[in-house]
PDB file of C-alpha atoms in Angstrom:
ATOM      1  CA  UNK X  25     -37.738 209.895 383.797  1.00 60.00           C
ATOM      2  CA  UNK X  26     -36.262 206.151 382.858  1.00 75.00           C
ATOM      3  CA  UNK X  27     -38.579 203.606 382.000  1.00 89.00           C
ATOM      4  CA  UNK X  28     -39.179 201.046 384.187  1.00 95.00           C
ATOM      5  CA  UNK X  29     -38.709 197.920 382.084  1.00 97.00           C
ATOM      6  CA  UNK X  30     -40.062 194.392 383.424  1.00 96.00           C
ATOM      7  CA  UNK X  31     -39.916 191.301 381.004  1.00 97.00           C
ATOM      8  CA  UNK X  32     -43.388 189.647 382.097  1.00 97.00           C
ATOM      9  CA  UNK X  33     -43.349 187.076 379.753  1.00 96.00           C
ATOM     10  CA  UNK X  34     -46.152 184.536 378.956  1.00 97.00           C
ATOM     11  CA  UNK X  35     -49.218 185.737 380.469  1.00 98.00           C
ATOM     12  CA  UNK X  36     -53.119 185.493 379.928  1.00 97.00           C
ATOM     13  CA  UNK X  37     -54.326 188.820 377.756  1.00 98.00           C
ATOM     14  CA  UNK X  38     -56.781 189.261 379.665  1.00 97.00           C
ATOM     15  CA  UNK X  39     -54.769 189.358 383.169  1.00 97.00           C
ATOM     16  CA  UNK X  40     -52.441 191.895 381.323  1.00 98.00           C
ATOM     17  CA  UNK X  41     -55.087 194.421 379.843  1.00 98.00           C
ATOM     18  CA  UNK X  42     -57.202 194.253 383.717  1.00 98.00           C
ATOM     19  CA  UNK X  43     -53.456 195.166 384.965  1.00 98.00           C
ATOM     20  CA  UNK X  44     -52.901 198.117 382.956  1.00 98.00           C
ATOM     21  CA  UNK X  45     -56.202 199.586 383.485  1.00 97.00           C
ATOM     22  CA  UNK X  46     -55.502 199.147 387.347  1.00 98.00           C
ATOM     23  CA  UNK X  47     -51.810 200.557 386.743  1.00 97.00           C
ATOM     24  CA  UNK X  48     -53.078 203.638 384.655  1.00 97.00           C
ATOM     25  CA  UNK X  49     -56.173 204.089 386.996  1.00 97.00           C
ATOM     26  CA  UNK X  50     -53.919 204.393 390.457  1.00 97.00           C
ATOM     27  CA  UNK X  51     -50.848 206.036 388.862  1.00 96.00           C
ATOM     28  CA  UNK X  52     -49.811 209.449 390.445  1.00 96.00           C
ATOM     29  CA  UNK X  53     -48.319 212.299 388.911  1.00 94.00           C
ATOM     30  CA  UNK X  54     -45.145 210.725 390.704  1.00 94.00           C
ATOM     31  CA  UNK X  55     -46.194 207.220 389.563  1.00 96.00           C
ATOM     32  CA  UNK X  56     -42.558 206.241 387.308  1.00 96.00           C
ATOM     33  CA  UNK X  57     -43.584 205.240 383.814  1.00 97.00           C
ATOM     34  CA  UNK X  58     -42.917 201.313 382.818  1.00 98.00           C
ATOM     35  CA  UNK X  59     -42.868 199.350 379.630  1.00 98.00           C
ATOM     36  CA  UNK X  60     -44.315 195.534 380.393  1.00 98.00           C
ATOM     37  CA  UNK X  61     -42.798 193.255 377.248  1.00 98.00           C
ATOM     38  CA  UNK X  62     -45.298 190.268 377.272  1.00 98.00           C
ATOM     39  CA  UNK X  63     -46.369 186.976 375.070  1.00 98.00           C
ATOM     40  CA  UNK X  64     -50.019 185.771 374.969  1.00 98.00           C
ATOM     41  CA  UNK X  65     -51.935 182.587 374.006  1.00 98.00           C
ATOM     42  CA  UNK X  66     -53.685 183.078 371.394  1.00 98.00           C
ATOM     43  CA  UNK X  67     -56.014 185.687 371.416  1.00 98.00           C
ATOM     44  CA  UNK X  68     -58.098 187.778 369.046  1.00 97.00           C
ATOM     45  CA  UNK X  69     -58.659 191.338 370.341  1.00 97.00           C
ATOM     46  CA  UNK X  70     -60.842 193.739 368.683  1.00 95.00           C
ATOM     47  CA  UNK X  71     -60.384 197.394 369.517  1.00 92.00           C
ATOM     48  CA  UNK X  72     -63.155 200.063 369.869  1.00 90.00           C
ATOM     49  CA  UNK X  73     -63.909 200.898 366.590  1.00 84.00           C
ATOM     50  CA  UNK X  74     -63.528 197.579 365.508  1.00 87.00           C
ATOM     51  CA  UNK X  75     -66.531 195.741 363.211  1.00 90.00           C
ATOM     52  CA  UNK X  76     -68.014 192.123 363.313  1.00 90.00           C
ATOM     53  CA  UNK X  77     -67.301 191.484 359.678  1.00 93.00           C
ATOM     54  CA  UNK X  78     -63.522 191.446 360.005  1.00 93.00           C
ATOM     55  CA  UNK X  79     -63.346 188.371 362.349  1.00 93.00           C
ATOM     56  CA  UNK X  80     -63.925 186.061 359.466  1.00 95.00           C
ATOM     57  CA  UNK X  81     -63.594 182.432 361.329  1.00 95.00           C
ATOM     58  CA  UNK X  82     -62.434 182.682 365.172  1.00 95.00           C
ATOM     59  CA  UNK X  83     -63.177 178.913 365.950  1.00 96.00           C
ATOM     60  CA  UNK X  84     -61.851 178.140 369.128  1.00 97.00           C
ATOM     61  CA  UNK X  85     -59.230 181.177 369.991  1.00 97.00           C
ATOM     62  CA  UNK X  86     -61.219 183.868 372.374  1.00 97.00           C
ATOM     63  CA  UNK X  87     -62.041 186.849 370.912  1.00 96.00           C
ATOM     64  CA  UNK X  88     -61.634 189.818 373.700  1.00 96.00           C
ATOM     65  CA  UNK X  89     -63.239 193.233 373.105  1.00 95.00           C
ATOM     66  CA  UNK X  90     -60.922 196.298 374.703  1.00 96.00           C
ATOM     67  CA  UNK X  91     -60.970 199.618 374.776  1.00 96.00           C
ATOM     68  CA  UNK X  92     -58.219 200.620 372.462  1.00 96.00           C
ATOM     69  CA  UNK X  93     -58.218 202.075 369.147  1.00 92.00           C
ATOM     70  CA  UNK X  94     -58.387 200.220 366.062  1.00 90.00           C
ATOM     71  CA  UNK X  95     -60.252 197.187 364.932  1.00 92.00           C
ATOM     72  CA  UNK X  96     -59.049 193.234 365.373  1.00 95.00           C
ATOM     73  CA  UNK X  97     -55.837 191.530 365.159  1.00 96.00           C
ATOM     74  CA  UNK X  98     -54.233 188.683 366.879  1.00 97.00           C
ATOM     75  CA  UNK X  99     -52.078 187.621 369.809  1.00 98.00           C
ATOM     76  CA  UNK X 100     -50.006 184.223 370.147  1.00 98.00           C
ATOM     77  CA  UNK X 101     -47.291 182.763 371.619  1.00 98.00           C
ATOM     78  CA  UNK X 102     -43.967 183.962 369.436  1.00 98.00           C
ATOM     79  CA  UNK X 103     -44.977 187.089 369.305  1.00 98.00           C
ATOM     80  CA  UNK X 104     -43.489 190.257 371.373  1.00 98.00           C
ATOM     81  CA  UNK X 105     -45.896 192.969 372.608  1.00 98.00           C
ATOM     82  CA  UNK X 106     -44.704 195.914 374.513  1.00 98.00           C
ATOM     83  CA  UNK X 107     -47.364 197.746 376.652  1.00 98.00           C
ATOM     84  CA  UNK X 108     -45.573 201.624 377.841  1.00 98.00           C
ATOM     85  CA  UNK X 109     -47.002 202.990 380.402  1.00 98.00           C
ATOM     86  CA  UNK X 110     -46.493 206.718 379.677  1.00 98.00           C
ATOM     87  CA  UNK X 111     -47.326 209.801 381.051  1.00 97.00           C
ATOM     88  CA  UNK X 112     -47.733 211.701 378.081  1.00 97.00           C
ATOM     89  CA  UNK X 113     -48.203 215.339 380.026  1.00 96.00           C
ATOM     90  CA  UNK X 114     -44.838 214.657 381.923  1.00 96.00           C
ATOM     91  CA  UNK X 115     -43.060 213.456 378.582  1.00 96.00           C
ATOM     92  CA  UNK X 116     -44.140 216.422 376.511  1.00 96.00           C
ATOM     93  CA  UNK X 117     -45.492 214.936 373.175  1.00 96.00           C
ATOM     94  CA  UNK X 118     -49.056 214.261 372.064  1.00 96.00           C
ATOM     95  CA  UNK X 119     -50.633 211.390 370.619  1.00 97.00           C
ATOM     96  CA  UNK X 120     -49.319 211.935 366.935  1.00 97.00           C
ATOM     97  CA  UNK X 121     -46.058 211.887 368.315  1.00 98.00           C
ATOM     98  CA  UNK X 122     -46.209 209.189 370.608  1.00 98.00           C
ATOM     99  CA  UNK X 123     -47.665 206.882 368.026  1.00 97.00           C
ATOM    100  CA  UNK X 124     -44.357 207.852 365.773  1.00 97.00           C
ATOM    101  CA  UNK X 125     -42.239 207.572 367.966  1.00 98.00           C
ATOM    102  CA  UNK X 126     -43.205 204.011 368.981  1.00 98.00           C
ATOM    103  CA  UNK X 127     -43.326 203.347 365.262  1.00 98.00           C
ATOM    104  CA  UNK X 128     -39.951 204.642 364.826  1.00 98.00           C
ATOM    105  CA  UNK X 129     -38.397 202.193 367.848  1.00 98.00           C
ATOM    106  CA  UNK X 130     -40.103 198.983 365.520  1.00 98.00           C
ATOM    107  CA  UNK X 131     -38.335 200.308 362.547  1.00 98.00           C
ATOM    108  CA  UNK X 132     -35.106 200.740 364.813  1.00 98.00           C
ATOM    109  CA  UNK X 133     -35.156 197.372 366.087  1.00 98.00           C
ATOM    110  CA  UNK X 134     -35.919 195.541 363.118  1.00 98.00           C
ATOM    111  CA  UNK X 135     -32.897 197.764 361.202  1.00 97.00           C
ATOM    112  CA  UNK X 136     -30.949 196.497 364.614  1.00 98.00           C
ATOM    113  CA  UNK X 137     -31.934 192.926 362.611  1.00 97.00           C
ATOM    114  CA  UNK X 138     -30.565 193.780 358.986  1.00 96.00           C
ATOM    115  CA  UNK X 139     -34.535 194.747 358.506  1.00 97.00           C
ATOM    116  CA  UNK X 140     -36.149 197.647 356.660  1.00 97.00           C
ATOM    117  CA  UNK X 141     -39.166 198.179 358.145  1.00 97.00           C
ATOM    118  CA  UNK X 142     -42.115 200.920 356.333  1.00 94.00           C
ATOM    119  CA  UNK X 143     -45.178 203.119 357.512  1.00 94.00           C
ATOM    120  CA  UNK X 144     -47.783 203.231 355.710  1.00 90.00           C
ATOM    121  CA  UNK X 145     -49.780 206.610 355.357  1.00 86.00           C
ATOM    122  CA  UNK X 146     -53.199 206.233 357.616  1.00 85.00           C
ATOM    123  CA  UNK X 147     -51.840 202.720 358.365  1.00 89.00           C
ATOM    124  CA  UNK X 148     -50.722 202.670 361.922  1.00 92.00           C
ATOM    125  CA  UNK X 149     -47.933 199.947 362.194  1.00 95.00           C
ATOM    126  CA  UNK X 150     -44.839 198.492 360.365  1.00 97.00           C
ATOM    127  CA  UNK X 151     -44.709 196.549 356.804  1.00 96.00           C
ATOM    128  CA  UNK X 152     -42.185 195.051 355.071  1.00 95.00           C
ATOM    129  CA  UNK X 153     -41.331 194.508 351.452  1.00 93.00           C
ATOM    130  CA  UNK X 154     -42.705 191.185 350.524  1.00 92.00           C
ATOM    131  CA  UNK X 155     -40.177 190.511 347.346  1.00 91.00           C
ATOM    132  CA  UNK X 156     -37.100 192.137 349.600  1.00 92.00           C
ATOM    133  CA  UNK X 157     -37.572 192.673 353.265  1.00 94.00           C
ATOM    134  CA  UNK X 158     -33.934 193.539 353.234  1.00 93.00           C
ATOM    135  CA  UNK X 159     -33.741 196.795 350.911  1.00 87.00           C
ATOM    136  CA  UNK X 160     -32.790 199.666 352.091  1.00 85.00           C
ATOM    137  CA  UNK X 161     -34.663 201.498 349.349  1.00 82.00           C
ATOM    138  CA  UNK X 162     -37.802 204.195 350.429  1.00 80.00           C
ATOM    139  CA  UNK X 163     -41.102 203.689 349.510  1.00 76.00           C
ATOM    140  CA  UNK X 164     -41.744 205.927 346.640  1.00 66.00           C
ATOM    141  CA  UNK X 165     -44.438 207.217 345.085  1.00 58.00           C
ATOM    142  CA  UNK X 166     -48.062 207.871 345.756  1.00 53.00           C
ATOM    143  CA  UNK X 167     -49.963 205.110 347.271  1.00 54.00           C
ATOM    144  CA  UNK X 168     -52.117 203.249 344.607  1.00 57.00           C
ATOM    145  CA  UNK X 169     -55.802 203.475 344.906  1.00 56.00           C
ATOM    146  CA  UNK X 170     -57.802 199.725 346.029  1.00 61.00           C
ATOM    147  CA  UNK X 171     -53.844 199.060 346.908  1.00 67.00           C
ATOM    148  CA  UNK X 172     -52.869 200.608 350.093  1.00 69.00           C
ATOM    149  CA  UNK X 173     -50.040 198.003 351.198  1.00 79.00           C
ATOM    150  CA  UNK X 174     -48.348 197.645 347.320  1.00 76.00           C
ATOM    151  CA  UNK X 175     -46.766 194.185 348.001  1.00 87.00           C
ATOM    152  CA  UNK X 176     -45.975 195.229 351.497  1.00 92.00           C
ATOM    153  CA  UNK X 177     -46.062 192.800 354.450  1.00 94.00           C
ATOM    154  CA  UNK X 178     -47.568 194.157 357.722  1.00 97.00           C
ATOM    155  CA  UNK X 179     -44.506 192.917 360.497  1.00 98.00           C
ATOM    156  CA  UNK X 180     -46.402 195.019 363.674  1.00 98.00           C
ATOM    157  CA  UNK X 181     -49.756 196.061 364.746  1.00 97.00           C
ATOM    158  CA  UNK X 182     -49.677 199.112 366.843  1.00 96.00           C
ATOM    159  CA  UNK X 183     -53.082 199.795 369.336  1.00 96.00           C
ATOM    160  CA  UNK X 184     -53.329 202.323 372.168  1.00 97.00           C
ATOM    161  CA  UNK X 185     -55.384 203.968 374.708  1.00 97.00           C
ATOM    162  CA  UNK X 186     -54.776 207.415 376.039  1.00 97.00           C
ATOM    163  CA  UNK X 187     -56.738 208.005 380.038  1.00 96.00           C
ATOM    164  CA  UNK X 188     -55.675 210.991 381.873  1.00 94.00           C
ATOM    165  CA  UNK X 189     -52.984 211.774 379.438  1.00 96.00           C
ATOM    166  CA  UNK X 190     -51.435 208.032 380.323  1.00 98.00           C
ATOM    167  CA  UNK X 191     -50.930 205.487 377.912  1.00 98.00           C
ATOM    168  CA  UNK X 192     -51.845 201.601 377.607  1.00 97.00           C
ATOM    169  CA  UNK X 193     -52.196 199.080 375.048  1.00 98.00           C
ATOM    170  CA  UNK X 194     -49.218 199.363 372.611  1.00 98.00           C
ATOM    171  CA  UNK X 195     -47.412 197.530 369.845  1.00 98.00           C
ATOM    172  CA  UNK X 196     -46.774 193.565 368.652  1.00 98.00           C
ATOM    173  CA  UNK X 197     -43.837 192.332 366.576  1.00 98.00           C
ATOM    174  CA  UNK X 198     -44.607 189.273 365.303  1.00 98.00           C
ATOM    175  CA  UNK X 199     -41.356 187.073 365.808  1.00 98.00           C
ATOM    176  CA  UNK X 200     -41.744 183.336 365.388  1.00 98.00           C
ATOM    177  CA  UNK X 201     -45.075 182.852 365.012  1.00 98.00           C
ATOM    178  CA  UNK X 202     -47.726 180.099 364.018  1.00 97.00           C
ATOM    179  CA  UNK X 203     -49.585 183.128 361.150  1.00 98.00           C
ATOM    180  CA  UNK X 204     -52.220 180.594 360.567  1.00 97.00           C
ATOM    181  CA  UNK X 205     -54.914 182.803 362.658  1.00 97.00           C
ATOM    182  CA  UNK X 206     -53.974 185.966 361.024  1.00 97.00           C
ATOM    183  CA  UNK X 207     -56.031 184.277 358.301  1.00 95.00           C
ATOM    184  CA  UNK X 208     -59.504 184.324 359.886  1.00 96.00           C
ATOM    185  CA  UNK X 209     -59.514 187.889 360.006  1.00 95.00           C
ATOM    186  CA  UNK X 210     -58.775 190.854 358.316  1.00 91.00           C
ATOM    187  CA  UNK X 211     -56.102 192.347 360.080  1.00 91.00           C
ATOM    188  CA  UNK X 212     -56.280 195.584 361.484  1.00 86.00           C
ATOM    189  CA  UNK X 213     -59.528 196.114 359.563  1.00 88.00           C
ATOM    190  CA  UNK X 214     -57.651 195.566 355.776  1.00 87.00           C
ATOM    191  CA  UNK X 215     -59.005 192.799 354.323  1.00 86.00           C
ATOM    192  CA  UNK X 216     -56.501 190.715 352.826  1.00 84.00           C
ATOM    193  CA  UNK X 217     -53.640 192.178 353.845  1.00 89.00           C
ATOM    194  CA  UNK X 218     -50.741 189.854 354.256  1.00 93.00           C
ATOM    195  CA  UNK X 219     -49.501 189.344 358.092  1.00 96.00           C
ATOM    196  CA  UNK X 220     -45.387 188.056 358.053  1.00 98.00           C
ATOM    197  CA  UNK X 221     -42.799 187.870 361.347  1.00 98.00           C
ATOM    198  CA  UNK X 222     -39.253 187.906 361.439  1.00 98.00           C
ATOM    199  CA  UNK X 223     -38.932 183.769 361.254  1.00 98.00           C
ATOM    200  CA  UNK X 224     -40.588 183.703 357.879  1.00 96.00           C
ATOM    201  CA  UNK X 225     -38.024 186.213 356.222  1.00 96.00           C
ATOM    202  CA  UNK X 226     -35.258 184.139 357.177  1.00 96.00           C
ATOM    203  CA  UNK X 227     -34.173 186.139 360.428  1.00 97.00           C
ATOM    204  CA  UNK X 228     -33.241 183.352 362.926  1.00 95.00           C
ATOM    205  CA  UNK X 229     -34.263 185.490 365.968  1.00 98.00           C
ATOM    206  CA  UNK X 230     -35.589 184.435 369.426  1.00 98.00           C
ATOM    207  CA  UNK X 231     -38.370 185.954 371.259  1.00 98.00           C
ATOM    208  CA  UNK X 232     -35.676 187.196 374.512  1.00 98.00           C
ATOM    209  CA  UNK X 233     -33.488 188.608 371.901  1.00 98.00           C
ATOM    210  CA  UNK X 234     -36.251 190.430 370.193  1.00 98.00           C
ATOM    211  CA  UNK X 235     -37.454 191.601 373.442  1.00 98.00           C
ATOM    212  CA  UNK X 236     -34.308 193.307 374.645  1.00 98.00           C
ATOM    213  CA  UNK X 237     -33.900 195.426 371.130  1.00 98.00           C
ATOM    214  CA  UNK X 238     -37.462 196.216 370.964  1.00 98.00           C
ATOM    215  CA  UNK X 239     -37.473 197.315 374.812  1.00 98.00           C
ATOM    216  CA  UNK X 240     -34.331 199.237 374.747  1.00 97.00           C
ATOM    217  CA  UNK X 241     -35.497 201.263 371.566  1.00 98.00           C
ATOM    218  CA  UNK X 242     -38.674 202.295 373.109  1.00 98.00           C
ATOM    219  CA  UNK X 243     -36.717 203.024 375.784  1.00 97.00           C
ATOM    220  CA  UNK X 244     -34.928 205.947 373.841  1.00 97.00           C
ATOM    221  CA  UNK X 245     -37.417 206.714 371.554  1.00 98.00           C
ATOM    222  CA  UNK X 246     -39.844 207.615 374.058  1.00 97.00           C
ATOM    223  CA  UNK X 247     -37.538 209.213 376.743  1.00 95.00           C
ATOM    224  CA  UNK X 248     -38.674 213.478 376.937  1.00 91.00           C
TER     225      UNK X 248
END
């Protein structure tokens, strides 16, 4: 079954997270699966496992507390985040899968860009290469102890929520961005790991254009 993609656009976090509960909570076993592409004021979110100590200086940007995995990170305007709606029962993958294969549609889109984008063992998300976000080359090696993200770049934050089998919450790709907030936290619970979007790396890309690729990957790499 297609996804049903809708381009909501700028809309209040909060609005969007009461919707998907309410879209996950009526859903049938007939209900069609969707994929809402959205952009939020700014917004710190932490998820459930998520600690005090890594929202270092929120001043005035809310600070929402969800239910999805993960600890904090941050949502502003410039930035692309794609909620699927999945029935993960009627698709036929688990979790582990459906986090990888959302992973792999970010590292499609930003290769669609002239981007390499990187996982990170135990690191849900993408990263870039700091010194050359354009190489083609692996990551090699074993991961350095007390270094986890060796000169990498973390490009999008990936958060989700499984009820029923259904998914909610989902992934950001930071696009054009003001990264100043990223600073009064440690993002994604990894204290100072560097936070970068596609403007900063020289990739002149707006946020509709960035929301069609990153939609029509997770489009195929979530299809059954």
């Amino acid at each position: 079954m297609a996804l049903n993609t809708l381009v909501v656009g700028r809309i209040d976090y909060a609005e969007s997270y009461a919707a998907m509960q309410t879209f996950t909570a009526e859903r049938t076993p007939d209900t069609p699966d969707a994929l809402w592409l959205c952009e939020h004021d700014p917004v710190f979110t932490q998820g459930l496992a998520g600690q005090a100590g890594h929202l270092l200086a929120p001043g005035a940007i809310p600070v929402v507390a969800t239910n999805r995995g993960g600890q904090v990170t941050y949502h502003g305007p410039g930035q692309v985040t794609a909620y699927p709606l999945i029935d993960l029962k009627r698709a036929g993958y688990f979790v582990k899968e459906y986090v990888y294969r959302i992973e792999g549609a970010v590292i499609a889109t930003l290769a669609h860009l002239g981007v390499t984008g990187h996982r990170v063992p135990g690191a849900p998300g993408i990263y870039l290469r700091l010194d050359d976000p354009f190489s083609h080359a692996a990551l090699a090696g074993p991961v350095p102890a007390g270094d986890p993200f060796r000169g990498l770049g973390k490009i999008a934050a990936l958060g989700i929520k499984v009820s029923r089998h259904c998914t909610y919450h989902g992934v950001a790709l930071n696009v054009a961005m003001d990264l100043e907030p990223f600073s009064r936290i440690n993002p994604c619970g990894y204290a100072g790991l560097r936070t970068v979007d596609l403007s900063t790396i020289g990739v002149p890309v707006s946020w509709d254009e960035a929301a069609s690729v990153l939609g029509h990957k997770l489009g195929i790499y979530l299809a059954p």
